[in-house]
mmCIF file of C-alpha atoms and ligand atoms in Angstrom:
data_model
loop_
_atom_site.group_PDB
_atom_site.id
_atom_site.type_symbol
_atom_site.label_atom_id
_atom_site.label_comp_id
_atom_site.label_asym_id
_atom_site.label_seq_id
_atom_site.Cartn_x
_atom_site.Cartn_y
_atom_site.Cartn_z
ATOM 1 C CA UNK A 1 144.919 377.021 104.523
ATOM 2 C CA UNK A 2 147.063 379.973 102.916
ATOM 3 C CA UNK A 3 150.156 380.841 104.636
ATOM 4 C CA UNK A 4 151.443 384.231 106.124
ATOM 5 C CA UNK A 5 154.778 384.559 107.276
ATOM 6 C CA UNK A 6 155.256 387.842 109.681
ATOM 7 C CA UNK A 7 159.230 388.691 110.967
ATOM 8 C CA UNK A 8 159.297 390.413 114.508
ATOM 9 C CA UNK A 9 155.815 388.949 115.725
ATOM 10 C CA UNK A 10 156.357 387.850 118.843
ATOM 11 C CA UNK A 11 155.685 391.016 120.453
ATOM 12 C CA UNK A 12 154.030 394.876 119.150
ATOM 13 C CA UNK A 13 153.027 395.600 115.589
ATOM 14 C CA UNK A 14 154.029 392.205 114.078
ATOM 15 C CA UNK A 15 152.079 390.217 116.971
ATOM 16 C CA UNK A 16 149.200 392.383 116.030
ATOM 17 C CA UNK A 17 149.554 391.792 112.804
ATOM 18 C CA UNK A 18 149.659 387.801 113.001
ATOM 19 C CA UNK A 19 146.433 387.952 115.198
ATOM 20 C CA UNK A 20 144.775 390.343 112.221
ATOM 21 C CA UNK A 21 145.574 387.852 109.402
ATOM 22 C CA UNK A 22 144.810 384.687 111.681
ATOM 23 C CA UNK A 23 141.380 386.459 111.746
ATOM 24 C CA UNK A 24 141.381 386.487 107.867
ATOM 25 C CA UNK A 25 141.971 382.817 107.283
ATOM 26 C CA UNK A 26 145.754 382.367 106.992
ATOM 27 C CA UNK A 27 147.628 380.182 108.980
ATOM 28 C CA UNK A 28 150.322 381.978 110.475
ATOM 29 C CA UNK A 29 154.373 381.944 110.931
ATOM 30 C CA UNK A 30 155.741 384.082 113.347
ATOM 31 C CA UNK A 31 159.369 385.055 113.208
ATOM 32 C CA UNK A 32 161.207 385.799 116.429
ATOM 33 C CA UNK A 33 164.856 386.574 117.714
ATOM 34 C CA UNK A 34 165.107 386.004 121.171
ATOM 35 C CA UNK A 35 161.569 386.629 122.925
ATOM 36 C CA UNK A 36 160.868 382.801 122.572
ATOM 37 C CA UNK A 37 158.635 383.085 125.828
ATOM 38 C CA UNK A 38 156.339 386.388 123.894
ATOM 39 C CA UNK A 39 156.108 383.893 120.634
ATOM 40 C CA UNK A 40 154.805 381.378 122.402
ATOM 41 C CA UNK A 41 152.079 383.717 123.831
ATOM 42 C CA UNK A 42 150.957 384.666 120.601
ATOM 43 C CA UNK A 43 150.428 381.572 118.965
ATOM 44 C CA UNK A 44 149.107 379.774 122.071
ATOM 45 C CA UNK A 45 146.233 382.706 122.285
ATOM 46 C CA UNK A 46 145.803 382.122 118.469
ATOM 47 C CA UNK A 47 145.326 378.451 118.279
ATOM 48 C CA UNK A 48 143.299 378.743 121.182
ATOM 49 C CA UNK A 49 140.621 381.121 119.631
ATOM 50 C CA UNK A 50 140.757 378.349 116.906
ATOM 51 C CA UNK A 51 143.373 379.596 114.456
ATOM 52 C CA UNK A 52 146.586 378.082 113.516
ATOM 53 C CA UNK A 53 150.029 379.784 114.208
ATOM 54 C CA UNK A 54 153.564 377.945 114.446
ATOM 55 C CA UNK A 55 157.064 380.184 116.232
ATOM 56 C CA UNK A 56 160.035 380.434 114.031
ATOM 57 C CA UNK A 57 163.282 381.506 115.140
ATOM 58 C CA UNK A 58 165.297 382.908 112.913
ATOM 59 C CA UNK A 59 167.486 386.768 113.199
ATOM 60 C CA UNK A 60 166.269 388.053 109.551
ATOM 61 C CA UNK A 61 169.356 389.833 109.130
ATOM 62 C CA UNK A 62 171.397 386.713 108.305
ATOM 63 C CA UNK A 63 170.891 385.813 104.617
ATOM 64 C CA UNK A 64 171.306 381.937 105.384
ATOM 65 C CA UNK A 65 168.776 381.567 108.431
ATOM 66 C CA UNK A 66 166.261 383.844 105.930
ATOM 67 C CA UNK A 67 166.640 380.966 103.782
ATOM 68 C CA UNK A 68 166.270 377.941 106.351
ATOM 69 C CA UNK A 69 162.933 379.915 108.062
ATOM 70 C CA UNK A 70 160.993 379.751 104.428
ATOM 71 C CA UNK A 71 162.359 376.120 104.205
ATOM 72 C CA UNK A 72 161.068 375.326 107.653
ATOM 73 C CA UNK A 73 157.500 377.693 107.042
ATOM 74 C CA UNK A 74 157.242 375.309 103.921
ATOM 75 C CA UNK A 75 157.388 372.355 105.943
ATOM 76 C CA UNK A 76 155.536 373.157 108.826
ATOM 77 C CA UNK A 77 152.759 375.067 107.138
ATOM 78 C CA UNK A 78 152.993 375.789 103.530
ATOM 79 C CA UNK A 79 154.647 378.224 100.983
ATOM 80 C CA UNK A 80 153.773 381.779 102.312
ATOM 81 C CA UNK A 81 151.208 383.877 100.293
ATOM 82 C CA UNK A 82 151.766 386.891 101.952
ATOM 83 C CA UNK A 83 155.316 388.200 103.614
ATOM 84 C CA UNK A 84 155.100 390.721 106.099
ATOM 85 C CA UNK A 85 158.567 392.523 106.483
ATOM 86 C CA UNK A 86 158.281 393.721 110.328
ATOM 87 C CA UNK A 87 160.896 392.708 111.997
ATOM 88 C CA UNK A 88 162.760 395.688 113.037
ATOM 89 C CA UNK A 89 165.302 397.561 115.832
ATOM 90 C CA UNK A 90 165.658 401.278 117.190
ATOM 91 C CA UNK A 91 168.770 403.606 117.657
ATOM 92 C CA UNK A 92 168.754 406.534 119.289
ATOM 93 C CA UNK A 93 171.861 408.745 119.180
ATOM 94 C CA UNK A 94 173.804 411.070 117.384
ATOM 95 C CA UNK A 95 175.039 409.369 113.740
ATOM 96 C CA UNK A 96 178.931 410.259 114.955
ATOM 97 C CA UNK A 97 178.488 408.150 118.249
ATOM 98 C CA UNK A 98 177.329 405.756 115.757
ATOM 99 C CA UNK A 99 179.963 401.838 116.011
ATOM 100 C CA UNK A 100 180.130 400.064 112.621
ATOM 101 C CA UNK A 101 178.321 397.146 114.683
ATOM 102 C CA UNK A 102 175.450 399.434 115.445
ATOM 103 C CA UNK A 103 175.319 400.792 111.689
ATOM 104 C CA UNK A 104 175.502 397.027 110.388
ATOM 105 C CA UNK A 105 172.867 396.104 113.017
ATOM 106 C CA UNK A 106 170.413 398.817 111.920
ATOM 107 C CA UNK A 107 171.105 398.068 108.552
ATOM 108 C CA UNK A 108 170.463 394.052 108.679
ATOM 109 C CA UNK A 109 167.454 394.286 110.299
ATOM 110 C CA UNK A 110 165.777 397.284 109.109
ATOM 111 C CA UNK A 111 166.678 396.955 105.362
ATOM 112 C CA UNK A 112 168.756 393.804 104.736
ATOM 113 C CA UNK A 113 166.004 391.500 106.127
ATOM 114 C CA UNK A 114 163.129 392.911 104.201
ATOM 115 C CA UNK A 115 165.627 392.101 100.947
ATOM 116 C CA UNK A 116 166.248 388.690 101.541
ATOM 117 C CA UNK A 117 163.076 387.719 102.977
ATOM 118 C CA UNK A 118 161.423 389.425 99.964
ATOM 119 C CA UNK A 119 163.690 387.862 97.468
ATOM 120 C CA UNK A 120 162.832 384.406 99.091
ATOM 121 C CA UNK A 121 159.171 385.160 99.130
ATOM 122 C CA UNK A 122 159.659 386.018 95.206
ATOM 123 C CA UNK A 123 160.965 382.622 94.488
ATOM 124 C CA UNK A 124 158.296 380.492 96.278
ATOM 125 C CA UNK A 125 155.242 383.214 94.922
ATOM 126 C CA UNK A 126 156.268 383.566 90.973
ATOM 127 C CA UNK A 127 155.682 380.363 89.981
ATOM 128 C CA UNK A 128 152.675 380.606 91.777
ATOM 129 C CA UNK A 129 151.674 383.727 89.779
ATOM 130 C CA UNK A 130 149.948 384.984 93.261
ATOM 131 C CA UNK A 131 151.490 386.673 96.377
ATOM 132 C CA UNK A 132 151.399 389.748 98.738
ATOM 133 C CA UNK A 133 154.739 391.307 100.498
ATOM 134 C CA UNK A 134 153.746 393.944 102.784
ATOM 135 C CA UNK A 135 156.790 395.980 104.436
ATOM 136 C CA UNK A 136 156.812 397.730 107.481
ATOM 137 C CA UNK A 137 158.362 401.425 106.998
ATOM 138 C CA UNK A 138 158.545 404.522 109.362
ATOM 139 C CA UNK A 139 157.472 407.789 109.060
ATOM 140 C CA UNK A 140 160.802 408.433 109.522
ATOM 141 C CA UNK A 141 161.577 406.697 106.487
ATOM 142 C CA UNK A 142 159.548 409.594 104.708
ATOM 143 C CA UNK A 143 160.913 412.973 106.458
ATOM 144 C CA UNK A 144 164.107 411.576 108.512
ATOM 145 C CA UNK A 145 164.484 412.249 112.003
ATOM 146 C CA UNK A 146 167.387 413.918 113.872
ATOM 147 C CA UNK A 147 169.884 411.344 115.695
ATOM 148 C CA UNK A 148 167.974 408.566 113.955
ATOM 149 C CA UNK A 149 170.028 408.806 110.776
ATOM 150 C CA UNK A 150 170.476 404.967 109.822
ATOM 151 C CA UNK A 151 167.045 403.901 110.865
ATOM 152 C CA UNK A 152 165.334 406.655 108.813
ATOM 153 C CA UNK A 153 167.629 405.813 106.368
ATOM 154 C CA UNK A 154 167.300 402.218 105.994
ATOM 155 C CA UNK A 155 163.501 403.123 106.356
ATOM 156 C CA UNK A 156 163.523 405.425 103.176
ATOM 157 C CA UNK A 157 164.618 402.120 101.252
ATOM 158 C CA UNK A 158 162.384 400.240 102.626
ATOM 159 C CA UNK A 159 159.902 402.585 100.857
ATOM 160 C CA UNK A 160 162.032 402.559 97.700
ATOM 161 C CA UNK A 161 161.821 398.224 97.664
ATOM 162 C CA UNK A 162 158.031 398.094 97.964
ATOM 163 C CA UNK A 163 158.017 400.817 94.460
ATOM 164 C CA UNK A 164 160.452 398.744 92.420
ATOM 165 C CA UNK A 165 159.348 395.369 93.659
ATOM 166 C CA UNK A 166 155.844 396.221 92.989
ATOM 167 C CA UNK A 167 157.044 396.754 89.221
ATOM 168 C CA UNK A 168 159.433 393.822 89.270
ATOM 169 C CA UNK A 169 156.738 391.295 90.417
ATOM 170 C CA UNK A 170 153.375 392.958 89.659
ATOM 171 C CA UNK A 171 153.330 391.291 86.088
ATOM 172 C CA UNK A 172 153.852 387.943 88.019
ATOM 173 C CA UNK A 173 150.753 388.525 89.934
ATOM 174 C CA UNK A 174 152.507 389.746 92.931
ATOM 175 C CA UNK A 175 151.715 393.181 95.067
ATOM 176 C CA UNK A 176 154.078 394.651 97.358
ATOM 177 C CA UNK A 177 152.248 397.608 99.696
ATOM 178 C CA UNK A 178 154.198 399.679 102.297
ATOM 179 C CA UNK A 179 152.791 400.718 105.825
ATOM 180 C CA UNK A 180 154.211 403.570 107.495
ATOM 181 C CA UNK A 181 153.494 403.589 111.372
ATOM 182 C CA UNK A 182 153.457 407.257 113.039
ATOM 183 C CA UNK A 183 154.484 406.803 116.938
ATOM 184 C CA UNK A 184 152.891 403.213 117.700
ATOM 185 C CA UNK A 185 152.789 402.386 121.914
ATOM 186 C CA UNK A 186 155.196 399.172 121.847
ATOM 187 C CA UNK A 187 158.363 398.027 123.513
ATOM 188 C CA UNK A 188 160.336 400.036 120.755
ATOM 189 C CA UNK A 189 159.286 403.374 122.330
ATOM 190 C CA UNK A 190 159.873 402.119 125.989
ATOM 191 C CA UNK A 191 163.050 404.082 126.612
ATOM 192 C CA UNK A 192 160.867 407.087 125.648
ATOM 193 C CA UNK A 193 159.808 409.211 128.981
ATOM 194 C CA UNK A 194 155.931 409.529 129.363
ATOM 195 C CA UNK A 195 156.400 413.592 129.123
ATOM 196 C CA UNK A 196 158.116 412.526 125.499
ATOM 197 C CA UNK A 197 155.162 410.342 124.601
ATOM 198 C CA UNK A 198 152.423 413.075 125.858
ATOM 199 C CA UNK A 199 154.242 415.631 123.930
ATOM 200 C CA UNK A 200 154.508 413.459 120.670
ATOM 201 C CA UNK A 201 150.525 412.573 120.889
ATOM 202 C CA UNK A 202 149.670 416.314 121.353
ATOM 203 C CA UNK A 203 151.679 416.871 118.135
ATOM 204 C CA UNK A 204 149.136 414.382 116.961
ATOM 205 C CA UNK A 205 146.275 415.746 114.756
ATOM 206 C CA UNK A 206 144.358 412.897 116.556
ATOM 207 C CA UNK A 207 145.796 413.721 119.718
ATOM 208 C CA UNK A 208 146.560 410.274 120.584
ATOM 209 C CA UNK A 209 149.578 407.599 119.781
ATOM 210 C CA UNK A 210 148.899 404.608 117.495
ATOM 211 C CA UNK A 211 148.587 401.219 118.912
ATOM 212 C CA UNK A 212 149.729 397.885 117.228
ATOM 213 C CA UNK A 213 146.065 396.901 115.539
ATOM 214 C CA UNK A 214 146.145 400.275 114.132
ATOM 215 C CA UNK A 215 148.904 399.113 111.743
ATOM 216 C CA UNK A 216 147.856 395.929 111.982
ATOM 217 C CA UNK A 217 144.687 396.646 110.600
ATOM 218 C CA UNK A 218 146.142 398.183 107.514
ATOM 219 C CA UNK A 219 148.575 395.226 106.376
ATOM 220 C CA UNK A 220 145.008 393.405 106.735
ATOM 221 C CA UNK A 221 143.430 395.777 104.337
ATOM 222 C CA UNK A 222 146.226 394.831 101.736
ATOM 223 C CA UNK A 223 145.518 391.018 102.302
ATOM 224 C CA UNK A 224 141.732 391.663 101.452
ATOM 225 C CA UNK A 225 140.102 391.602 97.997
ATOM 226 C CA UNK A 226 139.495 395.074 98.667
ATOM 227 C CA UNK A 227 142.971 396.116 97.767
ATOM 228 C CA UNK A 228 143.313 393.530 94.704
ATOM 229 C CA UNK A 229 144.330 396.801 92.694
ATOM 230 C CA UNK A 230 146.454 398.216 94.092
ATOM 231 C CA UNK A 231 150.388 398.002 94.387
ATOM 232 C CA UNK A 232 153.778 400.108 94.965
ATOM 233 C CA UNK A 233 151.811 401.958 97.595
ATOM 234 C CA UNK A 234 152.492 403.670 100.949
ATOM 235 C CA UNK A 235 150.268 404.087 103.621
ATOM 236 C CA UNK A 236 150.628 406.045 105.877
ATOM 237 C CA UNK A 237 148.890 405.327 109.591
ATOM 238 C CA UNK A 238 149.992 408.152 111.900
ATOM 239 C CA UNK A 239 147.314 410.122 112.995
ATOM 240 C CA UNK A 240 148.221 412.962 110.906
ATOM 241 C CA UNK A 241 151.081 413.777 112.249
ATOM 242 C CA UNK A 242 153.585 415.635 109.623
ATOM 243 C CA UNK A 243 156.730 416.408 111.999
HETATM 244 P P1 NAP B 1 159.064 395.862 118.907
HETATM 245 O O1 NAP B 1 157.854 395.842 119.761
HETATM 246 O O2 NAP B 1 160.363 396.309 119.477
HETATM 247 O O3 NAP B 1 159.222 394.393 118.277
HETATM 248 C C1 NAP B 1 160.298 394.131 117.416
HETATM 249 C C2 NAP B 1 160.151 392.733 116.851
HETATM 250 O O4 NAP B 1 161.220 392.504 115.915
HETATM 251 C C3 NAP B 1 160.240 391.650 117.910
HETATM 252 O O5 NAP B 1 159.326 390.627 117.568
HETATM 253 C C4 NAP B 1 161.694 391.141 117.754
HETATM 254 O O6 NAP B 1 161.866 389.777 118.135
HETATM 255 C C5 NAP B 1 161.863 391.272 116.264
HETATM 256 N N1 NAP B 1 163.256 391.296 115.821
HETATM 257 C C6 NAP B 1 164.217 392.220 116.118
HETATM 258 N N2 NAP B 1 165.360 391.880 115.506
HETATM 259 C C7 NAP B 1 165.138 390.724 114.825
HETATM 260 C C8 NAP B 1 165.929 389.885 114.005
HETATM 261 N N3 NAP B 1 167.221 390.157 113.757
HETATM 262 N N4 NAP B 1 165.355 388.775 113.478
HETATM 263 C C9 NAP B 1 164.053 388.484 113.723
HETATM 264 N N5 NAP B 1 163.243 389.251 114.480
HETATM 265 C C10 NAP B 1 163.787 390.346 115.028
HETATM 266 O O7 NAP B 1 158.856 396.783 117.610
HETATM 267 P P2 NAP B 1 157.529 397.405 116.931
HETATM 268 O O8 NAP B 1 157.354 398.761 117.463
HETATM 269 O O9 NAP B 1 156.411 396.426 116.954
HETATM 270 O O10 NAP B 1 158.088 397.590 115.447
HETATM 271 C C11 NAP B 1 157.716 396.737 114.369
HETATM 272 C C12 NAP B 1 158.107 397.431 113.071
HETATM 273 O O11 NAP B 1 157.433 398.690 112.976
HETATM 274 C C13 NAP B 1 159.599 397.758 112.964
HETATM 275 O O12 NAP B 1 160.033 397.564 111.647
HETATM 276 C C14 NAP B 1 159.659 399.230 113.324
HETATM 277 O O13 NAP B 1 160.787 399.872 112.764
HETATM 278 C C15 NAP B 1 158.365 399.709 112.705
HETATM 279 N N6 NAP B 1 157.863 400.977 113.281
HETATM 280 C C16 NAP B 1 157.558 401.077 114.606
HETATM 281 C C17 NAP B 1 157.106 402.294 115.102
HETATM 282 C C18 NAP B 1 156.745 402.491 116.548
HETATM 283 O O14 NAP B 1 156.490 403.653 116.937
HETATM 284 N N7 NAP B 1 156.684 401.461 117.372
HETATM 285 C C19 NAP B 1 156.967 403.388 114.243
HETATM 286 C C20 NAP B 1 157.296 403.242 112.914
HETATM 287 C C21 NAP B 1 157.736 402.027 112.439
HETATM 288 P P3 NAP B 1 162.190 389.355 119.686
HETATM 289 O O15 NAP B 1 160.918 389.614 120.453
HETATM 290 O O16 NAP B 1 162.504 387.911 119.619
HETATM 291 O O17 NAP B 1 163.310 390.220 120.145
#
């Protein structure tokens, strides 16, 4: 059974997304911080409908527990074929109210992560000649969003690793796709009021938010044959929205 390791699934667009490819075939590694309890949940429900799914803990912004989680997803499972970069935080505020802890913290986990998972991914898959890395962007990442300066930001090179990875490793066989979520109901937009989230649908062309599968769905299009040609891509999946 083929491996995919996802960072951030114990809960919203990454726990979608491990449910999505444990519905494709791959057994699955899900990353988590601190939601031990929300992990759990997701692989119990997963093994239970006859998948396979092991929890990892590991905080993706530290270069040396990046390393130990692929050593332990090795063990446990196998070498991942497909990295999904997902694991990810939200600030809200104004950049000069901005600590250097909360820059670094946006910055390891929205960026940093997605670097050394990928370049640990890289290691294990180019020998292998085979391999998907599938990063998890932002809209915001593509237009930038008032008083969310570092995330859209750290989002924008997000998008700029999937292009030049996708030429580094193509000609070793490997892809590396980009999803970029619109306004997706999760725990990341729980400090937003429900007038907020009414307001941001309505701006919707499809009048409605995203939910998880929605994204999930589309990293699952990239781990099908379907998408065997393609590479360096963005996709967007945001209901049209083009704040
Ligand atoms: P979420 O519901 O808040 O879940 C975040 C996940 O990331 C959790 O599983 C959390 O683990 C994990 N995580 C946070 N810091 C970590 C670290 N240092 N190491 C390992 N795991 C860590 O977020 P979401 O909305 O599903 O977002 C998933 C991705 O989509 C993020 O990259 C986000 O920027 C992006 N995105 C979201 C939206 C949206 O509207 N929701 C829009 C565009 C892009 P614990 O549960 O253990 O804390």
């Amino acid at each position: 059974m083929k491996t995919a390791l996802i960072t951030g699934a114990s809960r919203g667009i990454g726990a979608a997304t491990a449910i999505e490819l444990s519905s494709l075939g791959y057994a699955v590694a899900i990353n988590y911080l601190s939601r031990e309890d929300r992990a759990k949940e997701v692989a119990e429900n997963i093994n239970k409908s006859g998948g396979c799914a092991g929890i990892f803990k590991a905080d993706v912004s530290k270069p040396g527990e990046v390393s130990r989680l692929f050593e332990e997803v090795c063990e446990r499972l196998s070498p991942p074929e497909i990295l999904v970069n997902n694991a990810g935080i939200s600030y809200i505020g104004l950049l000069q109210d901005m600590t250097d802890e909360d820059i670094s913290a946006q910055m390891g986990v929205n960026l940093a992560a997605a670097i050394y998972c990928s370049r640990e991914a890289a290691r294990l898959m180019i020998p292998k000649k085979s391999g998907l890395i599938v990063n998890i962007a932002s809209m915001w990442g593509e237009v930038g969003a008032s008083c969310e300066a570092v995330y859209s930001a750290c989002k924008a090179g997000v998008i700029g690793l999937t292009k030049a990875l996708a030429k580094e490793l193509g000609p070793s066989g490997i892809r590396v796709n980009c999803v970029s979520p619109g306004v997706i109901k999760t725990d990341m937009n729980g400090e937003l009021s429900a007038e907020a989230l009414e307001e941001l649908a309505e701006e919707t062309p499809l009048l409605r938010l995203g939910n998880a599968s929605d994204v999930a769905k589309a990293v699952a299009f990239f781990a099908r044959a379907d998408s065997s040609f393609i590479t360096g891509q963005v996709l967007p999946v945001n209901g049209g929205i083009t704040v």
